Structures are given as structure tokens and as C-alpha cells.
Coordinates of C-alpha atoms in Angstrom, one line a residue:
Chain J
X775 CA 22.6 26.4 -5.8
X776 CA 23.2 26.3 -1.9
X777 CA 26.3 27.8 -0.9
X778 CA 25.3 28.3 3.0
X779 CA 27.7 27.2 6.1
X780 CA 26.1 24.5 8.0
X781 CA 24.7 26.0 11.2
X782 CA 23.7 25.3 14.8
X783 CA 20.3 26.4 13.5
X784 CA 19.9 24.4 10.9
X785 CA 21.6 21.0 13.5
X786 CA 18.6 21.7 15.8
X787 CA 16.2 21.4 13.2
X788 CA 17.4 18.3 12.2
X789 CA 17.4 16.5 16.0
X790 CA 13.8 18.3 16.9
X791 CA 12.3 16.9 13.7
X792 CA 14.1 13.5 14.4
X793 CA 13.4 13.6 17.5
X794 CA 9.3 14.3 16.7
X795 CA 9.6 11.5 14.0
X796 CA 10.8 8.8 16.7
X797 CA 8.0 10.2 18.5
X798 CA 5.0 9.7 16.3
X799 CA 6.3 6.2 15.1
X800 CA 6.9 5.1 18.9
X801 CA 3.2 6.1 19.2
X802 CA 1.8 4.8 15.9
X803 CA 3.7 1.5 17.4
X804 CA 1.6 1.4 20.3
X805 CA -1.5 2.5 18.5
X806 CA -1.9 6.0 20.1
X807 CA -5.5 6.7 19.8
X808 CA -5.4 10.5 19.8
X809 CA -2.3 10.5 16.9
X810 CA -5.1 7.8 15.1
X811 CA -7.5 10.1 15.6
X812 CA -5.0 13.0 14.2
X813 CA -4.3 11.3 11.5
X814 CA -8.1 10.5 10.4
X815 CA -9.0 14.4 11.0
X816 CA -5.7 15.2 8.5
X817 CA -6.7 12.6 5.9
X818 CA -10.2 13.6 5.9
X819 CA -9.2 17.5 5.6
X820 CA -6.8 16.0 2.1
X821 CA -9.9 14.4 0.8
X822 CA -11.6 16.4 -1.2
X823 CA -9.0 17.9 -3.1
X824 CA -7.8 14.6 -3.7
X825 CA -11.3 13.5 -5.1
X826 CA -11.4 16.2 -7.5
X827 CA -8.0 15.7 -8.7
X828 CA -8.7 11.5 -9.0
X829 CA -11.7 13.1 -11.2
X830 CA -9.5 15.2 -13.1
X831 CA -6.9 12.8 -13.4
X832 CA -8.8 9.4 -13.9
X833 CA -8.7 9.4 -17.6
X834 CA -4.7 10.2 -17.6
X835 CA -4.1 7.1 -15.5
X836 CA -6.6 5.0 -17.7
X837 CA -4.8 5.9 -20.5
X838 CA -1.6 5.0 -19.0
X839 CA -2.7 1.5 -17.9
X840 CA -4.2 0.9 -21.6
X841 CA -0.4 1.7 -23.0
X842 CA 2.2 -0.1 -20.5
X843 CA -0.3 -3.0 -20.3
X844 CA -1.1 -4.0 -23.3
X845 CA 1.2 -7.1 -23.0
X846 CA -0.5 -8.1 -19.9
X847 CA -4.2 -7.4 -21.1
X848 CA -3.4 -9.7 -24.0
X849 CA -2.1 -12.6 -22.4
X850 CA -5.2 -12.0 -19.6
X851 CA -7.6 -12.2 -22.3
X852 CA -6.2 -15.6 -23.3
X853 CA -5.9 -16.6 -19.9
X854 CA -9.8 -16.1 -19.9
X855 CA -10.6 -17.6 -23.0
X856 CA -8.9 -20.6 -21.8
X857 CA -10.5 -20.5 -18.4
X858 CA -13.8 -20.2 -20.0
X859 CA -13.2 -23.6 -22.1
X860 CA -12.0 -25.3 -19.1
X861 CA -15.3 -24.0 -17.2
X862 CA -17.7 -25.3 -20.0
X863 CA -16.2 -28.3 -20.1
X864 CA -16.4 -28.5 -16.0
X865 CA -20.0 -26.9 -16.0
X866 CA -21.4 -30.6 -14.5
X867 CA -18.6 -30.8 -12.1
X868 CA -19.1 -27.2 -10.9
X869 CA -22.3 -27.4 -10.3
X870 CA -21.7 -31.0 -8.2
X871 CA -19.1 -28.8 -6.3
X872 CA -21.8 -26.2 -5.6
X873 CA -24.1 -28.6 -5.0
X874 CA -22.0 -30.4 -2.4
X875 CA -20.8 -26.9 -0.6
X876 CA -24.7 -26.1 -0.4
X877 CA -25.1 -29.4 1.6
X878 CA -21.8 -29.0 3.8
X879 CA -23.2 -25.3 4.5
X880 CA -26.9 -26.8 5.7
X881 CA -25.7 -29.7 7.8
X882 CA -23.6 -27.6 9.3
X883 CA -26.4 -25.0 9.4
X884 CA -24.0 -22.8 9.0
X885 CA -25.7 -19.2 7.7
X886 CA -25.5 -17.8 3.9
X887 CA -23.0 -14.8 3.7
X888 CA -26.0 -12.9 1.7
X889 CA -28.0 -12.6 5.1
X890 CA -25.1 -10.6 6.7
X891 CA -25.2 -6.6 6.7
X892 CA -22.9 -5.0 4.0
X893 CA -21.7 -2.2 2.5
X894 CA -20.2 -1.7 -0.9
X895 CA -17.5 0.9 -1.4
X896 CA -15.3 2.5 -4.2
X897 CA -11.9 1.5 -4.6
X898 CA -10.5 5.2 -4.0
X899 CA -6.9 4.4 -4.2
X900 CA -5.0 1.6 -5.2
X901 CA -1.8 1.7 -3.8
X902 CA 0.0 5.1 -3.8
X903 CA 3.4 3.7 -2.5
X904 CA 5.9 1.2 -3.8
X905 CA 6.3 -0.9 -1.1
X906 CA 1.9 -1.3 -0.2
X907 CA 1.1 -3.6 -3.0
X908 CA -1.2 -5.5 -0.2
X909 CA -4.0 -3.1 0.7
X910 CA -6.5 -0.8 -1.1
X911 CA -8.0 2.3 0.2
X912 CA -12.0 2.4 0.4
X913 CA -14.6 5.3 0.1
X914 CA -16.3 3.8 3.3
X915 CA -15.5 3.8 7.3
X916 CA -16.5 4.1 10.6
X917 CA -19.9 6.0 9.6
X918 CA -21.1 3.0 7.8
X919 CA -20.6 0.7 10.5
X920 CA -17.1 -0.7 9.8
X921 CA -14.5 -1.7 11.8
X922 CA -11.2 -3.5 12.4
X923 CA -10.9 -6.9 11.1
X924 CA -14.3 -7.0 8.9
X925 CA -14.0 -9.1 5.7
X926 CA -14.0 -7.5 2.5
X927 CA -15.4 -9.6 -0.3
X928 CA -16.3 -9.6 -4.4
X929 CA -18.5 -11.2 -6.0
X930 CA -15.4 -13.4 -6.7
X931 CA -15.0 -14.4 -3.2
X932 CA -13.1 -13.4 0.0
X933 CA -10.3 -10.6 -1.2
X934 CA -9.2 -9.7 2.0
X935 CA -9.9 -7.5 5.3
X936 CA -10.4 -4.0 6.9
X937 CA -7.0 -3.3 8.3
X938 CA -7.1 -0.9 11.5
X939 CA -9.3 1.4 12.8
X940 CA -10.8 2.9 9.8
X941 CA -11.3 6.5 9.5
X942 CA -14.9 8.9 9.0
X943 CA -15.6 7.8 5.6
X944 CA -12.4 5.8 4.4
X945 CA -10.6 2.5 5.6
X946 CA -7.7 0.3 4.3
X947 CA -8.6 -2.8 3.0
X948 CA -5.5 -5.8 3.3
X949 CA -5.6 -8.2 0.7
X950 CA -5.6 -12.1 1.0
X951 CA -2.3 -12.1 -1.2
X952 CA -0.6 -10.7 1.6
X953 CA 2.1 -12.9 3.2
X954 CA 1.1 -11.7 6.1
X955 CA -2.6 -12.4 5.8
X956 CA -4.2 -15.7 7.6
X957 CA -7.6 -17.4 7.6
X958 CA -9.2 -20.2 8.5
X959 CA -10.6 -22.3 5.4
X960 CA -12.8 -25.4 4.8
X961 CA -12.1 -27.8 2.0
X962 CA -15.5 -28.5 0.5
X963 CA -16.3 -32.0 1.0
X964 CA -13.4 -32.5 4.2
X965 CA -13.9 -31.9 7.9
X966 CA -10.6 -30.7 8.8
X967 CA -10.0 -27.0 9.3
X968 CA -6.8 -25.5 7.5
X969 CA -5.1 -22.1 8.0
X970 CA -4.2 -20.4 4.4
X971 CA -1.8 -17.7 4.3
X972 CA -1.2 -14.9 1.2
X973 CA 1.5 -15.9 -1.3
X974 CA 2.3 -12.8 -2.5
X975 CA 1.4 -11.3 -5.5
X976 CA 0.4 -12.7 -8.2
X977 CA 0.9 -15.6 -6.8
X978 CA -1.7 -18.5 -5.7
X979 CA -2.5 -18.8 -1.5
X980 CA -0.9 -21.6 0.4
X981 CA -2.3 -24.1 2.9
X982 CA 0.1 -25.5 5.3
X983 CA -1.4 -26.2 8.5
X984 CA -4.6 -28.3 9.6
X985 CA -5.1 -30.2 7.0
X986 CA -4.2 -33.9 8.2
X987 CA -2.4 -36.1 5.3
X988 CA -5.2 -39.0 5.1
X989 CA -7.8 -36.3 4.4
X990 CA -8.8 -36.8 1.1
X991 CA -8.8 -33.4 -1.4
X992 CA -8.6 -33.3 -5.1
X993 CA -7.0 -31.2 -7.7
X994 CA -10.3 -29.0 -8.7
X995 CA -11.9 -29.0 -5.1
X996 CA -13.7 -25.7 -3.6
X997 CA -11.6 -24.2 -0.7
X998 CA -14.2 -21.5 1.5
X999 CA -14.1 -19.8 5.2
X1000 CA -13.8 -22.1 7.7
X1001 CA -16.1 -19.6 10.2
X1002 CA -15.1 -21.3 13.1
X1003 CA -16.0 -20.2 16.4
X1004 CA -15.3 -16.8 16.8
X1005 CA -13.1 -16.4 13.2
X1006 CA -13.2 -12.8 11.6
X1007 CA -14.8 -14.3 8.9
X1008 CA -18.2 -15.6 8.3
X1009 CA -18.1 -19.1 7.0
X1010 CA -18.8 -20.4 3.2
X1011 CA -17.2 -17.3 1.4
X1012 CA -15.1 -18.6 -1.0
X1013 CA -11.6 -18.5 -1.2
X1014 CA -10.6 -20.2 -4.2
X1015 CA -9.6 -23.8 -5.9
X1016 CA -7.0 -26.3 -5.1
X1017 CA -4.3 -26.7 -7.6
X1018 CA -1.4 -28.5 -6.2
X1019 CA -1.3 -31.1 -3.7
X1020 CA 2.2 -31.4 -1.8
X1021 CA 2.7 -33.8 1.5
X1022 CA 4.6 -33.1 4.2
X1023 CA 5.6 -36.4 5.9
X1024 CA 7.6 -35.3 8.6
X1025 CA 4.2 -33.3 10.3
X1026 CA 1.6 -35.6 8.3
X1027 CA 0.1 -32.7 6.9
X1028 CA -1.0 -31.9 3.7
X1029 CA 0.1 -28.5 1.8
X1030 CA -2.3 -27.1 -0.5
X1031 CA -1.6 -24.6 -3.3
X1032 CA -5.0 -22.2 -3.8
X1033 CA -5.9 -20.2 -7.1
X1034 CA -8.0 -17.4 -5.4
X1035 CA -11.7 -17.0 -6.9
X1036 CA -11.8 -13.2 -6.8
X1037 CA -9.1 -11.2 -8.7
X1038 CA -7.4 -8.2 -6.8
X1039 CA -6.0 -6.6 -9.2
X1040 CA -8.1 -3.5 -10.7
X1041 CA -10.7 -3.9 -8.0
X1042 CA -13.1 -1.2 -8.6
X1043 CA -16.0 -2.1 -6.2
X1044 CA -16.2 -4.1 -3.0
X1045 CA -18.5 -5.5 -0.6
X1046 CA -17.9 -5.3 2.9
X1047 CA -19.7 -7.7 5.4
X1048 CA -20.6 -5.9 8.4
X1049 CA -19.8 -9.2 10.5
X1050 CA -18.9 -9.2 14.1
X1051 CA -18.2 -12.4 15.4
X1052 CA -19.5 -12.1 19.0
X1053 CA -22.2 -11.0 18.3
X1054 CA -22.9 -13.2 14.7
X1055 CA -21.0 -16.0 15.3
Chain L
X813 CA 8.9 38.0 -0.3
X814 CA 8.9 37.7 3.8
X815 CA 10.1 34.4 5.3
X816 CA 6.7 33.7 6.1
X817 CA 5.3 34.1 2.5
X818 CA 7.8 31.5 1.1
X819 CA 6.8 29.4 4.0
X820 CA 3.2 29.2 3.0
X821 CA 4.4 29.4 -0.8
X822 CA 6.4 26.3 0.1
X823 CA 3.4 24.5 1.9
X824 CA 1.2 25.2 -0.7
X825 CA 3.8 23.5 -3.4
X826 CA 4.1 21.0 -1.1
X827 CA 0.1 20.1 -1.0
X828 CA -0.2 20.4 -4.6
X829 CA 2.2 17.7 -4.9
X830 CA 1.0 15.6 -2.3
X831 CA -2.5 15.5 -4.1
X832 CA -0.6 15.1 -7.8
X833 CA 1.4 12.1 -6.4
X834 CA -1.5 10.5 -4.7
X835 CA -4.4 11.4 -7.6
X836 CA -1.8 11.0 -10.8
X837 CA 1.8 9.9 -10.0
X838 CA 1.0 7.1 -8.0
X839 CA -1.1 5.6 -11.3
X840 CA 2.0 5.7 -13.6
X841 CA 3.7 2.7 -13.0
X842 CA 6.0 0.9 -15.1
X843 CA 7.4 -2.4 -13.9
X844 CA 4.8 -2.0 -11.0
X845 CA 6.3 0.8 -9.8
X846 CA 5.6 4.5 -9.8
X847 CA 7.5 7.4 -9.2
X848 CA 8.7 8.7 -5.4
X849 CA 7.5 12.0 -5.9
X850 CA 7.3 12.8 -2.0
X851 CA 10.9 11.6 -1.7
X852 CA 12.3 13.5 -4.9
X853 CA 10.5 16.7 -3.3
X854 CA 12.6 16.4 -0.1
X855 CA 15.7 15.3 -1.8
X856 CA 15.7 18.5 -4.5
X857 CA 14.4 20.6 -1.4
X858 CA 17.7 19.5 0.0
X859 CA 19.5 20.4 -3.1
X860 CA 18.2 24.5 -3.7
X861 CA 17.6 24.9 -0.3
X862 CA 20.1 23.5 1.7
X863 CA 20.1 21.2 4.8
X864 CA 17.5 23.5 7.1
X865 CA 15.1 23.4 4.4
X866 CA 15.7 20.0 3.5
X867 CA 14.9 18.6 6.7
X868 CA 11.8 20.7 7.0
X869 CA 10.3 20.0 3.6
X870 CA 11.8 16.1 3.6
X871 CA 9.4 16.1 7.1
X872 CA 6.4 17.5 6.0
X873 CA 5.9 15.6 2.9
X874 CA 6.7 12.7 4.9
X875 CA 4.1 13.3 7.1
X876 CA 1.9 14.0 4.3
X877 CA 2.6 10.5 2.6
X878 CA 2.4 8.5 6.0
X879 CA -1.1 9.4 6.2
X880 CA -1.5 7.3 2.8
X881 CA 1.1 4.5 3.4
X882 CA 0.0 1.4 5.8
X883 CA 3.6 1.2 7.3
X884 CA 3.9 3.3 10.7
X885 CA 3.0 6.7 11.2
X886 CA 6.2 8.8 10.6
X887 CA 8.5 6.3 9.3
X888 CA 8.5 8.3 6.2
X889 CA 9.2 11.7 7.7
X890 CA 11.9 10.2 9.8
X891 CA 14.0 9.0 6.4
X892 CA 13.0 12.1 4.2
X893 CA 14.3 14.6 6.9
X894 CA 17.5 12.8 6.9
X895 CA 17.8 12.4 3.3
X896 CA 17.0 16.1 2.8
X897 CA 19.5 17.1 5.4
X898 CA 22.0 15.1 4.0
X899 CA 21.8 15.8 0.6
X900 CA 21.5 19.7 1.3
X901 CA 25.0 19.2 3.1
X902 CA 26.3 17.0 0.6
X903 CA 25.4 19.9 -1.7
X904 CA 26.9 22.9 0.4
X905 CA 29.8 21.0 1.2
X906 CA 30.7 18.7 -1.8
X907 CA 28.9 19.3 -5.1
X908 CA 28.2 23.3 -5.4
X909 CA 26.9 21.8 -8.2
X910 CA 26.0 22.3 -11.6
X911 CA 22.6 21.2 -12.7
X912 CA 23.4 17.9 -14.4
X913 CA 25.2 16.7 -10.9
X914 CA 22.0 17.8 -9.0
X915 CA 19.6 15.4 -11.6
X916 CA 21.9 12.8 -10.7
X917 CA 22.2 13.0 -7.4
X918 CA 18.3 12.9 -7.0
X919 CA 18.8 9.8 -8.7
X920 CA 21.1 8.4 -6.5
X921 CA 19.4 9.7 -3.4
X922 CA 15.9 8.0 -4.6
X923 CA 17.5 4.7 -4.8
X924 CA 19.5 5.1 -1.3
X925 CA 16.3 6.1 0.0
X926 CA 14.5 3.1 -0.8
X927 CA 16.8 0.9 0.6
X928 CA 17.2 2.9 4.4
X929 CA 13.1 2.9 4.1
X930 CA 13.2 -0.8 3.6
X931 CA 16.0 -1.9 5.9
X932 CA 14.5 0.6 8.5
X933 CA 11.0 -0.8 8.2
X934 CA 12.0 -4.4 8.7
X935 CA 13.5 -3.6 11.6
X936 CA 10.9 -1.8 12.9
X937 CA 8.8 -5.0 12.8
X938 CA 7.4 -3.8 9.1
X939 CA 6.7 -6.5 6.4
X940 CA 7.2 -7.2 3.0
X941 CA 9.6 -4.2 2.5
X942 CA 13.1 -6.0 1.3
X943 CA 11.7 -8.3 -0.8
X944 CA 13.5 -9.4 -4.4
X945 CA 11.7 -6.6 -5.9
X946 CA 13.1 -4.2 -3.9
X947 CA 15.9 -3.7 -6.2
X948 CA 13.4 -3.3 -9.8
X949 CA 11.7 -0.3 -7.0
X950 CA 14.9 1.3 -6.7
X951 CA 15.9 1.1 -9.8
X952 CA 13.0 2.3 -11.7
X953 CA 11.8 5.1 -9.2
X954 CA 15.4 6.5 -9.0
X955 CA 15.0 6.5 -13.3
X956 CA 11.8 8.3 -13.0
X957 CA 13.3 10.5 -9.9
X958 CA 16.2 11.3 -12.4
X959 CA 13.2 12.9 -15.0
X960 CA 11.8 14.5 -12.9
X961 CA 14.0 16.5 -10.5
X962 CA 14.4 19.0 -13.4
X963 CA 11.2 20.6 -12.8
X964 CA 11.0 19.2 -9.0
X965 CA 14.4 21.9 -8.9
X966 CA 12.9 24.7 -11.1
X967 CA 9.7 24.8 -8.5
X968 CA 11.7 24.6 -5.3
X969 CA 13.5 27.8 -7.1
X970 CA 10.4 29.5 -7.6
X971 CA 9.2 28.4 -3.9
X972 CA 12.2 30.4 -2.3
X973 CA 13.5 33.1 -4.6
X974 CA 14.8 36.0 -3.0
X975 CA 14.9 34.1 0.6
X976 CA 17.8 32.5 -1.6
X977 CA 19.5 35.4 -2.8
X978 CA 19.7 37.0 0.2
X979 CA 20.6 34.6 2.5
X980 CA 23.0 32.8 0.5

């Protein structure tokens, strides 16, 4: 084991790599485009090597998941099975709900997210860190048109958006259980625009601003992108259902708890909606 | 070997694990958590190779992971190159150790590491870093840290063999 004297050398080392560290952060900080740009060209380089090892190593991690999950698979499947009773008994109030969002979205001839551009892409990475449970890596970037900011849906719903400037043929996604993570919603049937925020995960999405206290919403009711003038996100994607109303006399507002319609954990696939809203708003 | 051979020897171990952690290691999770491979690489780099190597290794698997990890750009370089310095010194000066000190001390240095990466982040202006479940992170990686510095220490050997004899 190491028995050498500490040198002068080895004290230099340590401030010069400090000293670049401080460096590249201070320029991260201030988004640096040539250290982005660095950064894409490295990634890229790592890529294939780390495809073929995902390859080789897919069935390793499969396997893995099957074993220390088995608890949570079980009580997801009788999560589902309730779910799916609860939706066969709801089937006529879903369909007024759809019904109802359908006639919201034409009066305010607002467009269908199907008519905007999209791209789907792989799920290449979940997260490979302990502390990045909010974002996703993707197998698509800047050469399929995406950018900053662009929404990232399932067929679920809304799950999030393109975080940064992506890179050649990869970009982070954030998800919508992000803390951090805002958007503007609509409560299907109510005028008032909210702002929901991530709750963390696991846990549902909360709406505490906007939504004035004599607006009337329901336990059950459809909660969707606000699409707003100039939002990030198209309007009518859905976000989720209401399952807790709270009040907040002193600011008259109500606070909404949100059960997101799209699940992020184990996302495989995703749809990205090419929407810029300058130019599609 | 010539410096420059265990250099790229080095590198090369260095890239295989980078790939490992982000194509395999990163997928074992228990608790939601997976191993810190890239931080057990520059702590045990530390620990055969002393504080030089240490920092060098602990900053270029940094570098490697911060091209993965959404928080800024060389944040994890900064803390590995100080953890591997640190712990190579510790190790000169302190432990001369025997093997079952070294596994522990990887342990112990995982968990630590954690915490500076969180605290540091935060005050960077980073989010969702010292949360509640910061301590189940620490405590499980520095468990699965603790497993695997065995071999993590038998390939640093084999990275730098007779660099080691003869300039130790």
C-alpha cells in the first residue's frame, strides 16, 4: 500500500486540478457554449461503447429489476386491478369528462396536440447517478429538430421536458415530478389558469397558484396544459386527475393535489412534440 | 512498464468503468440506489496510489460522470479530486494499512462523499440534493462501495505495478 512522502509535486496537482474544476463549473454556471459544445463532442465519442455494453448488459439489469422488485410489481399489479374496476365503473363519467375537454379544446379553438411535429425516442438511460432521479436521457437531439424547453409526452400525458441544449443525437429529458418543474394547467370544465409544480417522486403534482377559491373543481376532474400565450407547452396535453381539494383562505386560492396520467417510472419510449411557441403558439 | 504505459493502462481502466457504471452499475439498485462506482474508483485510486494519483484519477472519472449527471459540469471532478487526495494522504500518513482498513475506509469515504457532493451542490444553487433520502444514498452506496473496493483495489494494483514498486 502507499508509503510515499507527500510532495510539492503531488500539492500542485491537487491546486491545478482544483483550480480547472472551479473553472469548468464557473463556466457550466454561465452556460459556456464552447465547454457545451465540449461536452456533447465527449458524450457522443462514449456513445457507442456505451450502446453495445446497454446491449450486452440489458438482460443483467432486467433480471435485477425482476428480483429486488418483486414486492413492488406485486402491489402495482393490484394497484391496476383496482384502478381498472374503478375505471369500468367510471367508463360514463370518463367519457363525459372527455367529452367536455373536447368542447373546452374547440371553443377555445385551441389545436389537437396530434397535429404538432414529433419525434419518438428510446429511453437510453434512466438515471445513472443517485442524486438525478428527475430526468431521463433520450436517443434523440438536435439532428431531429429538438431543442431547449420542448415537451416530452406518453401516451399517458405530459411526463416532462427537454432540459438544455441537447446534444447530436441525445438530450435530457426533466420530469414533471420534479420539484423544480412548473407548468401552466387548465382544469377541464374551469376558466382559471393554475401553475402545478412536481411533488417529488412518487408522489402526486400540486396546484397552488391561480386557481381562485369560488372556482368550482371536483374530486375526479381532468387537469391538462394550460397553452397560454407563449407557454412551452402546447395546450390540452394531459396532465393528470384531481384528488384532493385543500383551500387556502388567507390568499383565496384553491390547492389542488394531481395524480399524473402518464407513469415515469420504466419509461421505455417517448414522444417528443417538436413545439415552438413563437412560432406555434 | 514506462510511466506512460500505466498512464494509458490507467485510462483505459478508467473508460471501462465508466461504460460498466453507466451500462450495468447504474441498473442495480437497491433501495433506489445504485452503487458509486466512479467515486469508489477515485477513493481506492487514492488508497494504492497515493494522493498524486488520487487526485488525477478522482478528476478524470469525475469528468467522465459529469458528462452523464444533470448537476454542473465538473462538480463531480472537483469533490473526487479532493476525496482521492485526501484519502491517498490519509493512507500515507495514517493507515499504511492492511487491506480490511482500506475496504473500510472506501466505505467511509463513499458516504462522506455523498454528503460534500450534496451540501456543495446546494450551495452551488443545485436542487434536490439533501433531501431525507440523502442519508438511505449514503448508506446504501457506502455498503455497496464497501463490496466492491476489493476488486476496485486488486485492479488499481494491476493498473500501476511496477510504477509502485519502484517509486515507493
Amino acid at each position: 500500500m502507499a508509503t510515499g512522502t507527500h510532495t510539492g509535486r503531488s500539492r500542485f496537482t491537487l491546486i491545478f486540478l482544483l483550480l480547472t474544476s472551479a473553472t469548468l463549473i464557473t463556466l457550466d454556471a454561465r452556460d459556456f457554449e464552447p465547454l457545451q459544445r465540449t461536452e456533447e463532442t465527449l458524450s457522443d465519442l462514449i456513445s457507442p461503447l456505451r450502446s453495445g455494453a446497454d446491449r450486452v448488459f440489458e438482460p443483467v439489469g432486467d433480471a435485477w429489476a425482476g428480483v429486488t422488485g418483486y414486492d413492488e410489481l406485486e402491489s402495482e399489479n393490484e394497484a391496476l386491478r383496482q384502478e381498472l374496476q374503478k375505471l369500468e365503473g367510471q367508463q360514463i363519467l370518463d367519457s363525459d369528462a372527455a367529452i367536455r375537454l373536447e368542447s373546452l379544446l374547440d371553443v377555445l379553438g385551441l389545436p389537437y396536440v396530434q397535429d404538432i411535429p414529433n419525434v419518438v425516442g428510446e429511453v437510453v438511460t434512466a438515471n445513472v447517478g443517485n442524486f438525478d432521479r428527475y430526468s431521463v436521457q433520450i436517443n434523440r437531439g438536435a439532428e431531429d429538430g429538438i431543442r431547449n424547453g420542448m415537451p416530452v409526452v406518453t401516451r399517458g400525458g405530459l411526463i416532462g421536458r427537454i432540459d438544455g441544449d441537447p446534444g447530436r443525437g441525445h438530450s435530457r429529458v426533466t420530469l414533471l415530478t420534479d420539484p423544480s418543474f412548473e407548468v401552466g394547467v387548465l382544469v377541464v370544465g374551469t376558466e382559471d389558469v393554475a401553475l402545478a409544480s412536481g411533488g417529488g417522486h412518487g408522489e402526486p403534482l400540486m396546484v397552488t397558484k391561480g386557481l381562485e377559491i369560488d372556482t368550482e373543481v371536483d374530486i375526479g376532474d381532468e387537469v391538462v396544459t394550460s397553452g397560454v400565450d407563449r407557454s412551452r407547452y402546447p395546450p390540452g396535453i394531459p396532465i393528470g386527475t384531481v384528488t384532493d381539494i385543500d383551500f387556502d383562505e388567507a390568499r383565496l386560492l384553491q390547492l389542488l393535489t394531481v395524480a399524473p396520467s402518464a407513469n415515469t417510472d420504466s419509461l421505455s419510449f417517448v414522444t417528443v412534440l417538436l413545439y415552438d411557441p413563437l412560432e406555434d403558439g | 512498464m514506462t510511466m506512460a504505459g500505466a498512464y494509458v493502462r490507467s485510462g483505459l481502466f478508467l473508460l471501462s468503468a465508466l461504460v460498466l457504471h453507466l451500462a450495468l452499475f447504474s441498473d442495480l439498485r437497491v433501495l433506489g440506489v445504485a452503487p458509486e462506482v466512479p467515486l469508489a474508483l477515485a477513493v481506492t485510486a487514492g488508497l494504492v496510489g497515493g494522493p498524486e494519483r488520487g487526485a488525477i484519477a478522482g478528476f478524470a472519472i469525475g469528468l467522465g460522470i459529469d458528462l452523464y449527471l444533470p448537476t454542473l459540469f465538473g462538480l463531480s471532478a472537483l469533490i473526487y479530486t479532493v476525496w482521492g487526495y485526501a484519502v491517498g494522504l490519509l493512507e500515507e500518513r495514517i493507515f499504511r494499512s492492511a487491506w480490511w482498513i482500506n475496504v473500510l475506509v472506501t466505505a467511509a469515504a463513499t458516504a462522506g462523499g455523498l454528503l460534500v457532493y450534496a451540501v456543495l451542490g446546494e450551495l452551488l444553487g443545485e436542487v434536490n440534493l439533501y433531501t431525507d433520502r440523502l442519508y438511505t444514498v449514503m448508506g446504501v452506496a457506502a455498503a455497496y462501495n464497501l463490496v466492491l473496493s476489493l476488486p476496485l483495489l486488486g485492479l488499481w494494483h494491476w493498473s500501476w505495478p511496477r510504477l509502485l514498486g519502484e517509486e515507493r
